[in-house]
Amino acid sequence: MADTASNAIPRAAGTDMRSLLRRLAPFFGTPLNAALTIVLLWLMARFGWLLLDWAVLKAAIFPAEPETCAGTSGACWSFVIAKSGQILFGIYPPTERWRAGLVCVLIITTLVASARPSAWRPSLGLVWVGMMVVVLWLMGGGFGLATVPTSSWGGLPVTLILTVFAIGLGFPAAILLALGRRSALPVVRTLSVLFIETIRGLPLLSLLLVASILLPLFLPDSLLPDKFVRALIALTIFAAAYLAEVLRGGLQSIPGGQSEAAEALGLGYWKTQRLIILPQAIRIVIPALTNTIIVMIKNTSLVLVVGLFDLISSGKAALSDPAWPAPSTETFLFIGLIYFALAFSFARFADFLERSGAEKRG
Amino acid sequence: MKDVESQKDRSAAISIENLGKSFGDFQALRNVTLTVAQGERIVICGPSGSGKSTLIRTINRLEQHQTGRIVVEGTELTNDLKGIEKIRSEVGMVFQHFNLFPHLTILENCTLAPVWVRKLPREEAEETAMHFLRKVRIPEQAGKYPGQLSGGQQQRVAIARALCMRPRIMLFDEPTSALDPEMIKEVLDTMIELADEGMTMVCVTHEMGFAQAVADRVVFMDSGQIVEENQPAAFFSAPRNERTKLFLSQILGH
């Protein structure tokens, strides 16, 4: 063992040099490639420097006051710092912001805790229902907390609540719709098809407008749910219709022999779906589900058209403070970063799920 | 008269009377009548499209019959879901393409139905599963997934999975047709063992050696009808019907 190791050292040095050359070959192998490489490197350095200069070197950061930004040509981060509370929590009463913060922590913690497949037991459903109840209590108040109407909710908690509730409620509905569309019962099948095709045929924007403007015209005030709830319902049925079609793709790819084998063992329809068909179907459509869910995370920002304050509308509201210059680039970069973090973590999670499934089956 | 009939139903494991089924214009089964006694081993053979698979699949309602009646272990197959589920939990089935559940381990494949249908405690179900996996000689594969096993091993797992429900009847739908030749024997050996223990078996197969070795009766079907049925010795040595003769000459000829 020791012999081979000492022998390997001089040889390694030679291969290192050669492998370095081999790796550089695609970039400098021909005059054209060499020229392209140099031009691109120059451009990257040029813009990289500009970005660094703007975002860090010339940036106005501390103290977080309007004067800090005066006269700087760099980024005005002091605005984002000073206004972070307003951007993150919108018009939620500043004294109660801890509640909105706690809601974000609670939702994210529950999501992370649910991520490992070993945690997927029926009891997890109860944890989620419990989490949703606590979230609504913390945000809305009552039972010892000051009441905050949904019209005062805003920012990140709104984005998180809309996303989690729309997908959390939309996913089970999507499963039923997808099964319904493949049902042998004509009534169930027709209703499922009608629902899916109608919702899929409408833009989300129009659904939200119907929920917020048209519905109040037809329903008496006593029957009319809260504006926030109406927007949530619109997002939920939209998510359900899209997720249903993704799931149907998965259901169709499971060979008929699977449900025959399950039924021959005496498992009824629902147990067959739950234990045999859905686990396989969902795993197959993980990439497409991820895509739809990420789109849904970002779709929640459309609620701003019906006057709800999600992350983006809170950012816009913060920008309207006359005491400050309005550094919209910095604000939207900050918000963009939050969206990116949400979507990217979810994509990584889906990737992890897919790989863990593949490893299991060798 | 009624009493006599129900008496007959009770003693017969499976009693099929005047069964008819069609897929659109295609008449898959015509007037099929067949009684399988407790512990009897029946082999059904016939050219492809003769209705033999359809017939065996009507016994546990994977196919619905349109006319006639089927009584399995004293329960008549009707649209009553309770009856269907009762029959399915007492009738094991082995398929041509194994149909193991790829997302579950071999052990989980075997414990799923006992736990969810029979409501057995998990430990007991696992004990039973290991017992039958030893019986089909693959207990060491219990922790693996179906995709990691050979076709012959998968089919033996499928037999063990069906046995874990402690069925009174086993149905085999061309269990060796999808196997490589060198794996057919291990599956047939398992089936022969099962037959020796007195299990009531109905097998759709073209393995004539198996039919000769274990069958009490061989049933030959063509165009959705039972053309001939006889004890294997007589069936193979002295087929009476022209279509049986033709079929046997084709299948034994090569």
Coordinates of C-alpha atoms in Angstrom, one line a residue:
Chain A
M1 CA 0.0 0.0 0.0
A2 CA 2.7 2.5 1.1
D3 CA 4.7 1.6 -2.0
T4 CA 2.0 2.4 -4.5
A5 CA 1.3 5.6 -2.7
S6 CA 4.9 6.9 -3.0
N7 CA 5.1 5.7 -6.6
A8 CA 2.0 7.6 -7.4
I9 CA 3.2 11.0 -6.5
P10 CA 5.6 11.8 -9.4
R11 CA 3.1 10.3 -11.9
A12 CA 0.3 12.3 -10.5
A13 CA 2.2 15.5 -11.2
G14 CA 2.6 14.6 -14.8
T15 CA -1.1 13.7 -15.3
D16 CA -2.1 16.9 -13.5
M17 CA -0.4 19.0 -16.1
R18 CA -1.8 17.0 -18.9
S19 CA -5.4 16.9 -17.5
L20 CA -5.3 20.6 -17.0
L21 CA -4.3 21.1 -20.7
R22 CA -7.0 18.7 -21.7
R23 CA -9.6 20.6 -19.7
L24 CA -8.5 23.9 -21.2
A25 CA -8.6 22.5 -24.8
P26 CA -12.3 23.2 -25.5
F27 CA -11.8 26.9 -24.5
F28 CA -8.5 27.6 -26.3
G29 CA -8.2 24.7 -28.8
T30 CA -8.9 26.8 -32.0
P31 CA -8.3 30.5 -32.7
L32 CA -12.1 31.1 -32.7
N33 CA -12.6 29.3 -29.4
A34 CA -9.7 31.2 -27.9
A35 CA -11.1 34.6 -29.1
L36 CA -14.6 33.8 -27.8
T37 CA -13.2 32.7 -24.4
I38 CA -11.2 36.0 -24.1
V39 CA -14.1 38.2 -25.1
L40 CA -16.5 36.4 -22.7
L41 CA -14.0 36.5 -19.9
W42 CA -13.6 40.2 -20.5
L43 CA -17.4 40.8 -20.5
M44 CA -17.8 38.7 -17.3
A45 CA -15.1 40.7 -15.5
R46 CA -16.5 44.0 -16.7
F47 CA -20.1 43.3 -15.6
G48 CA -19.0 41.4 -12.5
W49 CA -17.0 44.5 -11.5
L50 CA -19.9 46.8 -12.2
L51 CA -22.2 44.7 -10.1
L52 CA -19.7 44.4 -7.3
D53 CA -19.0 48.1 -7.4
W54 CA -22.8 48.9 -7.3
A55 CA -23.9 46.3 -4.8
V56 CA -21.0 46.4 -2.4
L57 CA -18.2 48.9 -2.9
K58 CA -20.3 52.0 -3.5
A59 CA -23.4 50.8 -1.6
A60 CA -24.9 52.8 1.2
I61 CA -25.7 50.5 4.0
F62 CA -25.3 52.0 7.5
P63 CA -26.9 53.8 9.2
A64 CA -30.3 52.9 8.0
E65 CA -31.5 56.4 7.4
P66 CA -32.6 58.4 4.3
E67 CA -29.5 60.6 4.5
T68 CA -27.2 57.6 4.0
C69 CA -28.4 57.1 0.4
A70 CA -28.0 60.8 -0.6
G71 CA -25.4 61.3 -3.2
T72 CA -24.3 57.6 -3.6
S73 CA -24.2 56.0 -7.0
G74 CA -24.3 52.5 -5.4
A75 CA -27.1 50.4 -4.0
C76 CA -29.2 51.9 -1.3
W77 CA -29.3 48.9 1.0
S78 CA -30.0 51.1 4.0
F79 CA -33.6 51.5 2.6
V80 CA -34.1 47.8 2.5
I81 CA -32.8 47.5 6.0
A82 CA -34.9 50.3 7.4
K83 CA -38.0 49.1 5.5
S84 CA -37.5 45.4 5.9
G85 CA -40.2 45.1 8.4
Q86 CA -42.7 46.8 6.1
I87 CA -41.6 44.8 3.1
L88 CA -41.8 41.5 5.0
F89 CA -45.0 42.2 6.9
G90 CA -46.8 44.9 4.9
I91 CA -49.4 46.9 6.8
Y92 CA -49.6 44.4 9.6
P93 CA -49.7 46.5 12.8
P94 CA -46.0 47.1 13.7
T95 CA -46.6 46.2 17.4
E96 CA -48.0 42.8 16.4
R97 CA -45.3 42.0 13.8
W98 CA -43.9 39.3 16.0
R99 CA -47.0 37.3 15.4
A100 CA -46.5 37.6 11.6
G101 CA -42.9 36.6 12.0
L102 CA -43.8 33.6 14.1
V103 CA -46.3 32.6 11.4
C104 CA -43.4 32.5 8.8
V105 CA -41.2 30.6 11.2
L106 CA -44.0 28.1 11.9
I107 CA -44.8 27.5 8.3
I108 CA -41.2 27.1 7.2
T109 CA -40.4 24.8 10.2
T110 CA -43.4 22.6 9.4
L111 CA -42.4 22.4 5.8
V112 CA -38.8 21.4 6.7
A113 CA -40.0 18.9 9.3
S114 CA -42.3 17.3 6.7
A115 CA -39.5 17.0 4.1
R116 CA -38.2 13.6 5.1
P117 CA -40.2 10.6 3.7
S118 CA -39.8 8.9 7.0
A119 CA -42.0 11.6 8.5
W120 CA -44.9 10.8 6.2
R121 CA -47.4 9.2 8.5
P122 CA -51.1 9.8 8.9
S123 CA -50.2 11.8 12.0
L124 CA -48.4 14.3 9.8
G125 CA -51.8 15.3 8.4
L126 CA -52.9 16.3 11.9
V127 CA -49.7 18.3 12.4
W128 CA -50.5 20.2 9.3
V129 CA -54.1 20.9 10.2
G130 CA -52.9 22.0 13.7
M131 CA -50.3 24.2 12.1
M132 CA -52.9 25.8 9.8
V133 CA -55.2 26.5 12.8
V134 CA -52.4 28.1 14.8
V135 CA -51.3 30.2 11.8
L136 CA -54.8 31.5 11.3
W137 CA -55.1 32.3 15.1
L138 CA -51.7 34.1 15.2
M139 CA -52.4 36.1 12.1
G140 CA -56.1 36.9 12.8
G141 CA -56.1 37.1 16.5
G142 CA -58.9 36.4 18.9
F143 CA -58.6 34.2 22.0
G144 CA -56.3 36.6 23.9
L145 CA -54.6 38.2 20.9
A146 CA -55.6 41.6 19.4
T147 CA -57.8 41.0 16.3
V148 CA -56.1 41.9 13.0
P149 CA -58.5 41.8 10.0
T150 CA -57.3 40.1 6.8
S151 CA -57.3 43.5 5.1
S152 CA -54.3 44.4 7.3
W153 CA -52.4 41.2 6.6
G154 CA -49.4 41.6 4.3
G155 CA -46.0 40.6 3.0
L156 CA -44.2 37.3 3.4
P157 CA -46.8 35.7 5.7
V158 CA -49.5 36.3 3.1
T159 CA -47.3 34.8 0.4
L160 CA -46.6 31.8 2.5
I161 CA -50.1 31.3 3.7
L162 CA -51.6 31.6 0.2
T163 CA -49.0 29.2 -1.2
V164 CA -49.2 26.6 1.6
F165 CA -53.0 26.7 1.9
A166 CA -53.6 26.7 -1.9
I167 CA -51.3 23.8 -2.5
G168 CA -52.1 22.0 0.8
L169 CA -55.9 22.1 0.0
G170 CA -55.5 22.0 -3.8
F171 CA -53.4 18.8 -3.8
P172 CA -56.0 16.5 -2.1
A173 CA -58.6 18.0 -4.4
A174 CA -56.4 17.4 -7.4
I175 CA -56.1 13.7 -6.4
L176 CA -59.9 13.4 -6.3
L177 CA -60.2 15.2 -9.6
A178 CA -57.6 13.1 -11.3
L179 CA -59.2 9.9 -10.0
G180 CA -62.6 11.2 -11.0
R181 CA -61.5 11.9 -14.5
R182 CA -60.5 8.2 -14.8
S183 CA -63.6 6.9 -13.0
A184 CA -65.9 4.3 -14.5
L185 CA -68.9 6.3 -13.3
P186 CA -70.0 8.7 -16.1
V187 CA -71.4 11.4 -13.7
V188 CA -68.2 11.6 -11.7
R189 CA -66.1 11.6 -14.9
T190 CA -68.1 14.3 -16.6
L191 CA -68.1 16.6 -13.5
S192 CA -64.3 16.2 -13.2
V193 CA -63.7 17.0 -16.8
L194 CA -66.0 20.0 -16.7
F195 CA -64.3 21.4 -13.6
I196 CA -60.8 20.9 -14.8
E197 CA -61.4 22.2 -18.3
T198 CA -63.3 25.2 -17.2
I199 CA -60.7 26.3 -14.6
R200 CA -57.8 25.5 -16.9
G201 CA -59.4 27.5 -19.6
L202 CA -59.5 30.7 -17.6
P203 CA -56.6 32.9 -16.7
L204 CA -55.8 33.0 -13.0
L205 CA -56.2 36.8 -13.1
S206 CA -59.9 36.4 -14.2
L207 CA -60.6 33.9 -11.5
L208 CA -59.2 36.3 -8.9
L209 CA -61.3 39.2 -10.3
V210 CA -64.4 37.0 -10.3
A211 CA -63.8 36.1 -6.7
S212 CA -63.2 39.7 -5.6
I213 CA -65.5 41.8 -7.8
L214 CA -68.2 39.6 -9.3
L215 CA -69.0 37.4 -6.4
P216 CA -70.0 40.3 -4.1
L217 CA -72.5 41.4 -6.7
F218 CA -74.3 38.0 -6.6
L219 CA -74.0 37.1 -2.9
P220 CA -75.5 38.9 0.0
D221 CA -72.9 40.3 2.5
S222 CA -73.9 37.7 5.1
L223 CA -72.9 34.8 2.8
L224 CA -69.9 36.5 1.3
P225 CA -66.6 35.1 2.6
D226 CA -63.7 37.4 3.4
K227 CA -61.7 38.9 0.5
F228 CA -58.6 37.0 1.6
V229 CA -60.6 33.7 1.7
R230 CA -62.1 34.4 -1.7
A231 CA -58.7 34.9 -3.2
L232 CA -57.5 31.7 -1.5
I233 CA -60.4 29.7 -2.9
A234 CA -59.6 31.0 -6.4
L235 CA -55.9 30.0 -6.0
T236 CA -56.9 26.7 -4.6
I237 CA -59.2 25.6 -7.4
F238 CA -56.7 26.9 -9.9
A239 CA -53.9 24.8 -8.3
A240 CA -56.3 21.8 -8.1
A241 CA -57.1 21.8 -11.8
Y242 CA -53.5 22.0 -12.9
L243 CA -52.2 19.5 -10.3
A244 CA -55.0 17.1 -11.3
E245 CA -53.8 17.0 -14.9
V246 CA -50.3 16.5 -13.8
L247 CA -51.4 13.6 -11.6
R248 CA -53.5 12.1 -14.3
G249 CA -50.4 11.8 -16.4
G250 CA -48.9 9.8 -13.6
L251 CA -51.9 7.6 -13.1
Q252 CA -52.0 6.8 -16.8
S253 CA -48.4 5.6 -16.8
I254 CA -49.1 2.9 -14.2
P255 CA -49.8 -0.5 -16.0
G256 CA -53.2 -1.9 -15.5
G257 CA -51.8 -5.0 -14.0
Q258 CA -51.0 -3.1 -10.8
S259 CA -54.6 -2.4 -9.9
E260 CA -55.6 -5.8 -11.1
A261 CA -53.1 -7.4 -8.7
A262 CA -54.2 -5.2 -5.8
E263 CA -57.9 -5.9 -6.5
A264 CA -57.2 -9.6 -6.8
L265 CA -55.7 -9.5 -3.3
G266 CA -59.0 -8.1 -2.0
L267 CA -57.9 -4.4 -1.7
G268 CA -60.9 -2.3 -2.6
Y269 CA -60.8 0.7 -4.9
W270 CA -59.6 3.3 -2.4
K271 CA -56.9 1.2 -0.7
T272 CA -55.7 0.2 -4.2
Q273 CA -55.4 3.9 -5.2
R274 CA -53.8 5.0 -1.9
L275 CA -51.4 2.1 -1.4
I276 CA -50.5 1.0 -4.9
I277 CA -51.4 3.5 -7.6
L278 CA -50.8 7.0 -6.2
P279 CA -47.4 6.3 -4.5
Q280 CA -46.1 5.2 -7.9
A281 CA -47.9 7.8 -10.0
I282 CA -46.8 10.7 -7.8
R283 CA -43.2 9.6 -7.9
I284 CA -43.3 9.5 -11.7
V285 CA -44.7 13.0 -12.0
I286 CA -42.4 14.7 -9.4
P287 CA -40.7 16.9 -12.0
A288 CA -44.0 18.1 -13.5
L289 CA -45.4 18.6 -10.0
T290 CA -42.4 20.6 -9.0
N291 CA -42.9 22.8 -12.0
T292 CA -46.6 23.4 -11.3
I293 CA -45.9 24.1 -7.6
I294 CA -43.2 26.6 -8.3
V295 CA -45.4 28.4 -10.7
M296 CA -48.1 28.5 -8.0
I297 CA -45.7 30.0 -5.4
K298 CA -45.1 32.8 -7.8
N299 CA -48.7 33.1 -8.9
T300 CA -49.7 34.1 -5.4
S301 CA -48.2 37.5 -6.3
L302 CA -51.2 38.1 -8.6
V303 CA -53.4 38.7 -5.6
L304 CA -52.1 42.3 -5.6
V305 CA -54.7 43.0 -8.4
V306 CA -57.5 42.4 -5.9
G307 CA -56.0 44.5 -3.2
L308 CA -54.3 42.0 -1.0
F309 CA -50.8 42.8 0.2
D310 CA -48.5 40.0 -0.7
L311 CA -44.7 40.4 -0.7
I312 CA -44.6 42.4 -3.9
S313 CA -47.4 44.8 -3.0
S314 CA -45.8 45.4 0.4
G315 CA -42.5 46.2 -1.3
K316 CA -44.3 48.7 -3.6
A317 CA -46.0 50.3 -0.6
A318 CA -42.7 50.7 1.2
L319 CA -41.3 52.4 -1.9
S320 CA -43.9 55.1 -1.7
D321 CA -42.4 56.7 1.4
P322 CA -41.6 60.3 0.4
A323 CA -38.9 60.6 3.1
W324 CA -36.7 58.2 1.1
P325 CA -35.5 58.0 -2.5
A326 CA -37.3 55.1 -4.0
P327 CA -34.7 52.4 -4.7
S328 CA -37.0 50.0 -6.5
T329 CA -34.1 47.9 -7.9
E330 CA -32.8 47.1 -4.5
T331 CA -36.3 46.4 -3.1
F332 CA -37.2 44.0 -5.9
L333 CA -33.9 42.3 -5.8
F334 CA -34.5 41.7 -2.1
I335 CA -38.0 40.3 -2.8
G336 CA -36.8 38.4 -5.8
L337 CA -34.2 36.7 -3.5
I338 CA -36.9 35.6 -1.1
Y339 CA -39.0 34.1 -4.0
F340 CA -35.9 32.5 -5.4
A341 CA -35.0 31.0 -2.0
L342 CA -38.5 29.5 -1.7
A343 CA -38.7 28.2 -5.3
F344 CA -35.1 26.9 -5.3
S345 CA -35.4 25.1 -2.0
F346 CA -38.5 23.4 -3.2
A347 CA -36.8 22.4 -6.5
R348 CA -33.8 20.9 -4.5
F349 CA -36.3 19.1 -2.2
A350 CA -38.0 17.6 -5.3
D351 CA -34.7 16.6 -6.7
F352 CA -33.8 14.9 -3.4
L353 CA -37.1 13.0 -3.4
E354 CA -36.5 11.8 -6.9
R355 CA -33.0 10.6 -6.1
S356 CA -34.0 8.9 -2.9
G357 CA -36.7 6.9 -4.8
A358 CA -34.3 5.9 -7.6
E359 CA -31.7 4.7 -5.1
K360 CA -34.2 2.5 -3.3
R361 CA -35.0 0.5 -6.4
G362 CA -31.4 0.1 -7.5
Chain B
M1 CA -84.6 -28.8 -5.6
K2 CA -83.2 -25.6 -4.2
D3 CA -81.6 -27.4 -1.3
V4 CA -79.9 -29.9 -3.5
E5 CA -78.4 -27.0 -5.6
S6 CA -77.1 -25.1 -2.7
Q7 CA -75.7 -28.4 -1.3
K8 CA -73.8 -28.8 -4.6
D9 CA -72.5 -25.2 -4.4
R10 CA -71.1 -25.8 -0.9
S11 CA -69.2 -28.9 -1.8
A12 CA -67.8 -27.4 -5.0
A13 CA -65.0 -24.9 -4.7
I14 CA -66.1 -23.2 -7.9
S15 CA -69.3 -23.8 -9.8
I16 CA -69.7 -22.1 -13.2
E17 CA -73.0 -22.4 -15.1
N18 CA -73.8 -21.3 -18.6
L19 CA -71.4 -18.4 -18.4
G20 CA -71.5 -15.9 -21.2
K21 CA -69.5 -12.8 -21.9
S22 CA -68.8 -10.6 -24.9
F23 CA -66.6 -7.6 -25.6
G24 CA -68.7 -5.6 -28.0
D25 CA -69.3 -7.9 -31.0
F26 CA -66.8 -10.4 -29.9
Q27 CA -68.2 -13.4 -27.9
A28 CA -65.4 -14.2 -25.5
L29 CA -67.3 -16.9 -23.5
R30 CA -70.3 -19.0 -24.7
N31 CA -72.3 -21.2 -22.3
V32 CA -69.3 -22.3 -20.3
T33 CA -70.2 -24.8 -17.5
L34 CA -67.4 -26.0 -15.2
T35 CA -67.4 -27.3 -11.7
V36 CA -64.2 -27.5 -9.7
A37 CA -64.3 -29.7 -6.6
Q38 CA -62.4 -28.9 -3.3
G39 CA -58.7 -29.8 -3.8
E40 CA -59.1 -30.4 -7.5
R41 CA -56.4 -29.2 -9.9
I42 CA -57.7 -28.0 -13.3
V43 CA -55.5 -27.1 -16.2
I44 CA -57.1 -25.0 -18.9
C45 CA -55.5 -24.8 -22.3
G46 CA -56.4 -23.7 -25.8
P47 CA -55.3 -21.5 -28.6
S48 CA -54.9 -17.7 -28.0
G49 CA -58.2 -15.9 -28.0
S50 CA -60.1 -19.0 -27.0
G51 CA -61.3 -17.3 -23.8
K52 CA -59.3 -19.2 -21.3
S53 CA -57.8 -16.1 -19.6
T54 CA -61.2 -14.4 -19.7
L55 CA -62.7 -17.4 -18.0
I56 CA -60.2 -17.6 -15.2
R57 CA -60.5 -13.8 -14.7
T58 CA -64.3 -14.0 -14.2
I59 CA -63.7 -16.3 -11.2
N60 CA -62.5 -13.4 -9.1
R61 CA -64.4 -10.7 -11.0
L62 CA -61.5 -9.1 -12.8
E63 CA -63.8 -9.6 -15.7
Q64 CA -67.6 -9.3 -15.2
H65 CA -69.7 -12.0 -16.8
Q66 CA -73.0 -11.1 -18.5
T67 CA -75.0 -14.3 -18.4
G68 CA -75.0 -17.4 -16.3
R69 CA -73.7 -17.7 -12.8
I70 CA -70.5 -18.3 -10.8
V71 CA -70.5 -19.5 -7.2
V72 CA -67.1 -19.5 -5.4
E73 CA -66.9 -21.1 -2.0
G74 CA -70.6 -20.7 -1.5
T75 CA -70.8 -17.1 -2.5
E76 CA -72.3 -16.1 -5.8
L77 CA -70.5 -13.4 -7.8
T78 CA -72.9 -10.5 -8.3
N79 CA -72.5 -6.7 -8.3
D80 CA -72.4 -6.8 -4.5
L81 CA -69.0 -5.4 -3.6
K82 CA -68.9 -7.1 -0.2
G83 CA -69.2 -10.5 -1.9
I84 CA -66.6 -9.7 -4.5
E85 CA -64.1 -8.6 -1.8
K86 CA -64.8 -11.6 0.2
I87 CA -64.2 -13.9 -2.7
R88 CA -61.1 -12.0 -3.8
S89 CA -59.6 -12.4 -0.3
E90 CA -60.1 -16.2 -0.5
V91 CA -59.0 -16.6 -4.1
G92 CA -55.3 -16.0 -4.8
M93 CA -54.2 -15.1 -8.3
V94 CA -50.9 -15.3 -10.1
F95 CA -50.5 -13.3 -13.3
Q96 CA -48.5 -13.7 -16.5
H97 CA -46.5 -10.6 -15.8
F98 CA -46.1 -11.1 -12.0
N99 CA -47.6 -7.6 -11.3
L100 CA -45.5 -7.2 -8.1
F101 CA -45.7 -3.7 -6.6
P102 CA -42.4 -2.1 -7.6
H103 CA -42.4 0.6 -4.9
L104 CA -42.6 -2.0 -2.1
T105 CA -40.0 -4.5 -0.9
I106 CA -40.6 -8.2 -1.4
L107 CA -41.7 -8.5 2.3
E108 CA -44.0 -5.5 2.0
N109 CA -45.5 -7.0 -1.2
C110 CA -46.4 -10.0 0.9
T111 CA -47.7 -8.3 4.0
L112 CA -49.7 -5.5 2.3
A113 CA -53.0 -7.4 1.8
P114 CA -52.9 -9.4 5.1
V115 CA -52.4 -6.1 7.0
W116 CA -54.9 -4.0 5.1
V117 CA -57.5 -6.6 4.1
R118 CA -57.2 -9.3 6.8
K119 CA -56.3 -6.7 9.5
L120 CA -53.5 -8.9 10.8
P121 CA -51.0 -7.3 13.2
R122 CA -47.8 -6.4 11.2
E123 CA -45.6 -8.8 13.1
E124 CA -47.9 -11.7 12.4
A125 CA -48.2 -10.8 8.8
E126 CA -44.4 -10.6 8.5
E127 CA -44.0 -14.0 10.1
T128 CA -46.5 -15.5 7.6
A129 CA -44.7 -13.7 4.8
M130 CA -41.4 -15.1 5.8
H131 CA -42.9 -18.6 6.1
F132 CA -44.1 -18.5 2.5
L133 CA -41.0 -16.8 1.2
R134 CA -39.0 -19.7 2.7
K135 CA -41.5 -22.1 1.0
V136 CA -40.8 -20.6 -2.4
R137 CA -37.1 -20.6 -1.5
I138 CA -36.3 -16.9 -1.6
P139 CA -36.4 -15.7 2.1
E140 CA -33.0 -14.0 1.6
Q141 CA -34.6 -11.5 -0.9
A142 CA -37.2 -10.2 1.5
G143 CA -35.6 -6.8 1.8
K144 CA -35.1 -6.2 -1.9
Y145 CA -37.3 -4.5 -4.4
P146 CA -39.0 -6.5 -7.3
G147 CA -36.8 -4.8 -9.9
Q148 CA -33.7 -6.4 -8.3
L149 CA -35.0 -9.9 -8.9
S150 CA -35.0 -12.2 -11.9
G151 CA -38.3 -13.1 -13.6
G152 CA -38.5 -16.5 -12.0
Q153 CA -37.8 -15.1 -8.6
Q154 CA -40.5 -12.4 -9.1
Q155 CA -43.0 -15.0 -10.1
R156 CA -42.2 -17.1 -7.0
V157 CA -42.7 -13.9 -4.9
A158 CA -46.0 -13.4 -6.6
I159 CA -47.1 -16.9 -5.6
A160 CA -45.9 -16.3 -2.0
R161 CA -47.8 -13.0 -2.0
A162 CA -51.0 -14.7 -3.0
L163 CA -50.5 -17.5 -0.4
C164 CA -50.0 -15.0 2.4
M165 CA -53.8 -14.3 2.2
R166 CA -54.2 -18.1 3.0
P167 CA -56.5 -18.5 0.0
R168 CA -58.6 -21.6 -0.5
I169 CA -58.3 -21.5 -4.2
M170 CA -55.3 -20.4 -6.4
L171 CA -55.8 -19.1 -10.0
F172 CA -52.8 -19.1 -12.3
D173 CA -53.1 -17.1 -15.6
E174 CA -50.2 -18.3 -17.8
P175 CA -47.7 -18.0 -15.0
T176 CA -44.7 -19.1 -17.0
S177 CA -45.4 -17.5 -20.4
A178 CA -43.4 -14.4 -19.7
L179 CA -40.4 -16.3 -18.3
D180 CA -37.1 -17.2 -19.9
P181 CA -36.9 -21.0 -20.5
E182 CA -34.3 -21.6 -17.7
M183 CA -36.7 -20.1 -15.2
I184 CA -39.8 -21.9 -16.0
K185 CA -38.8 -25.0 -14.0
E186 CA -38.4 -23.2 -10.7
V187 CA -41.9 -21.7 -10.9
L188 CA -43.5 -25.0 -12.0
D189 CA -41.7 -26.8 -9.1
T190 CA -43.3 -24.4 -6.7
M191 CA -46.7 -24.9 -8.3
I192 CA -46.3 -28.7 -8.1
E193 CA -45.4 -28.5 -4.4
L194 CA -48.6 -26.4 -3.9
A195 CA -50.6 -29.0 -5.7
D196 CA -49.2 -31.8 -3.6
E197 CA -50.4 -30.0 -0.5
G198 CA -54.0 -30.2 -1.8
M199 CA -54.6 -26.6 -2.8
T200 CA -57.5 -26.1 -5.2
M201 CA -55.9 -24.8 -8.4
V202 CA -57.1 -23.6 -11.7
C203 CA -54.2 -23.0 -14.1
V204 CA -54.2 -21.5 -17.6
T205 CA -51.0 -22.8 -19.1
H206 CA -49.4 -24.4 -22.1
E207 CA -47.0 -26.4 -20.0
M208 CA -48.3 -29.8 -20.9
G209 CA -45.7 -31.6 -18.8
F210 CA -47.2 -29.8 -15.8
A211 CA -50.7 -30.7 -16.8
Q212 CA -49.7 -34.4 -17.1
A213 CA -47.9 -34.3 -13.7
V214 CA -50.5 -32.6 -11.5
A215 CA -53.8 -32.0 -13.2
D216 CA -56.9 -33.9 -12.2
R217 CA -58.6 -32.7 -15.3
V218 CA -57.5 -30.9 -18.5
V219 CA -60.0 -28.5 -20.1
F220 CA -59.6 -27.5 -23.7
M221 CA -61.2 -24.3 -24.9
D222 CA -61.7 -22.9 -28.3
S223 CA -63.8 -19.9 -29.5
G224 CA -65.1 -19.2 -26.0
Q225 CA -66.4 -22.7 -25.5
I226 CA -65.2 -25.7 -23.5
V227 CA -64.6 -28.2 -26.3
E228 CA -63.3 -31.1 -24.4
E229 CA -62.4 -32.0 -20.8
N230 CA -60.8 -35.2 -19.6
Q231 CA -58.3 -36.7 -17.2
P232 CA -54.8 -35.9 -18.5
A233 CA -53.9 -39.4 -19.5
A234 CA -56.9 -39.8 -21.7
F235 CA -56.8 -36.2 -22.9
F236 CA -53.3 -36.5 -24.2
S237 CA -53.4 -40.0 -25.5
A238 CA -56.9 -40.1 -27.0
P239 CA -58.3 -36.6 -27.7
R240 CA -61.8 -37.0 -29.0
N241 CA -62.4 -33.6 -30.8
E242 CA -60.7 -32.6 -34.0
R243 CA -59.8 -29.2 -32.7
T244 CA -58.2 -30.7 -29.6
K245 CA -56.2 -33.0 -31.9
L246 CA -55.0 -30.1 -34.0
F247 CA -54.1 -28.0 -31.0
L248 CA -52.2 -30.8 -29.4
S249 CA -50.3 -31.7 -32.6
Q250 CA -49.3 -28.0 -32.8
I251 CA -48.2 -27.5 -29.2
L252 CA -46.5 -30.9 -28.8
G253 CA -45.1 -31.0 -32.3
H254 CA -42.2 -28.7 -31.7

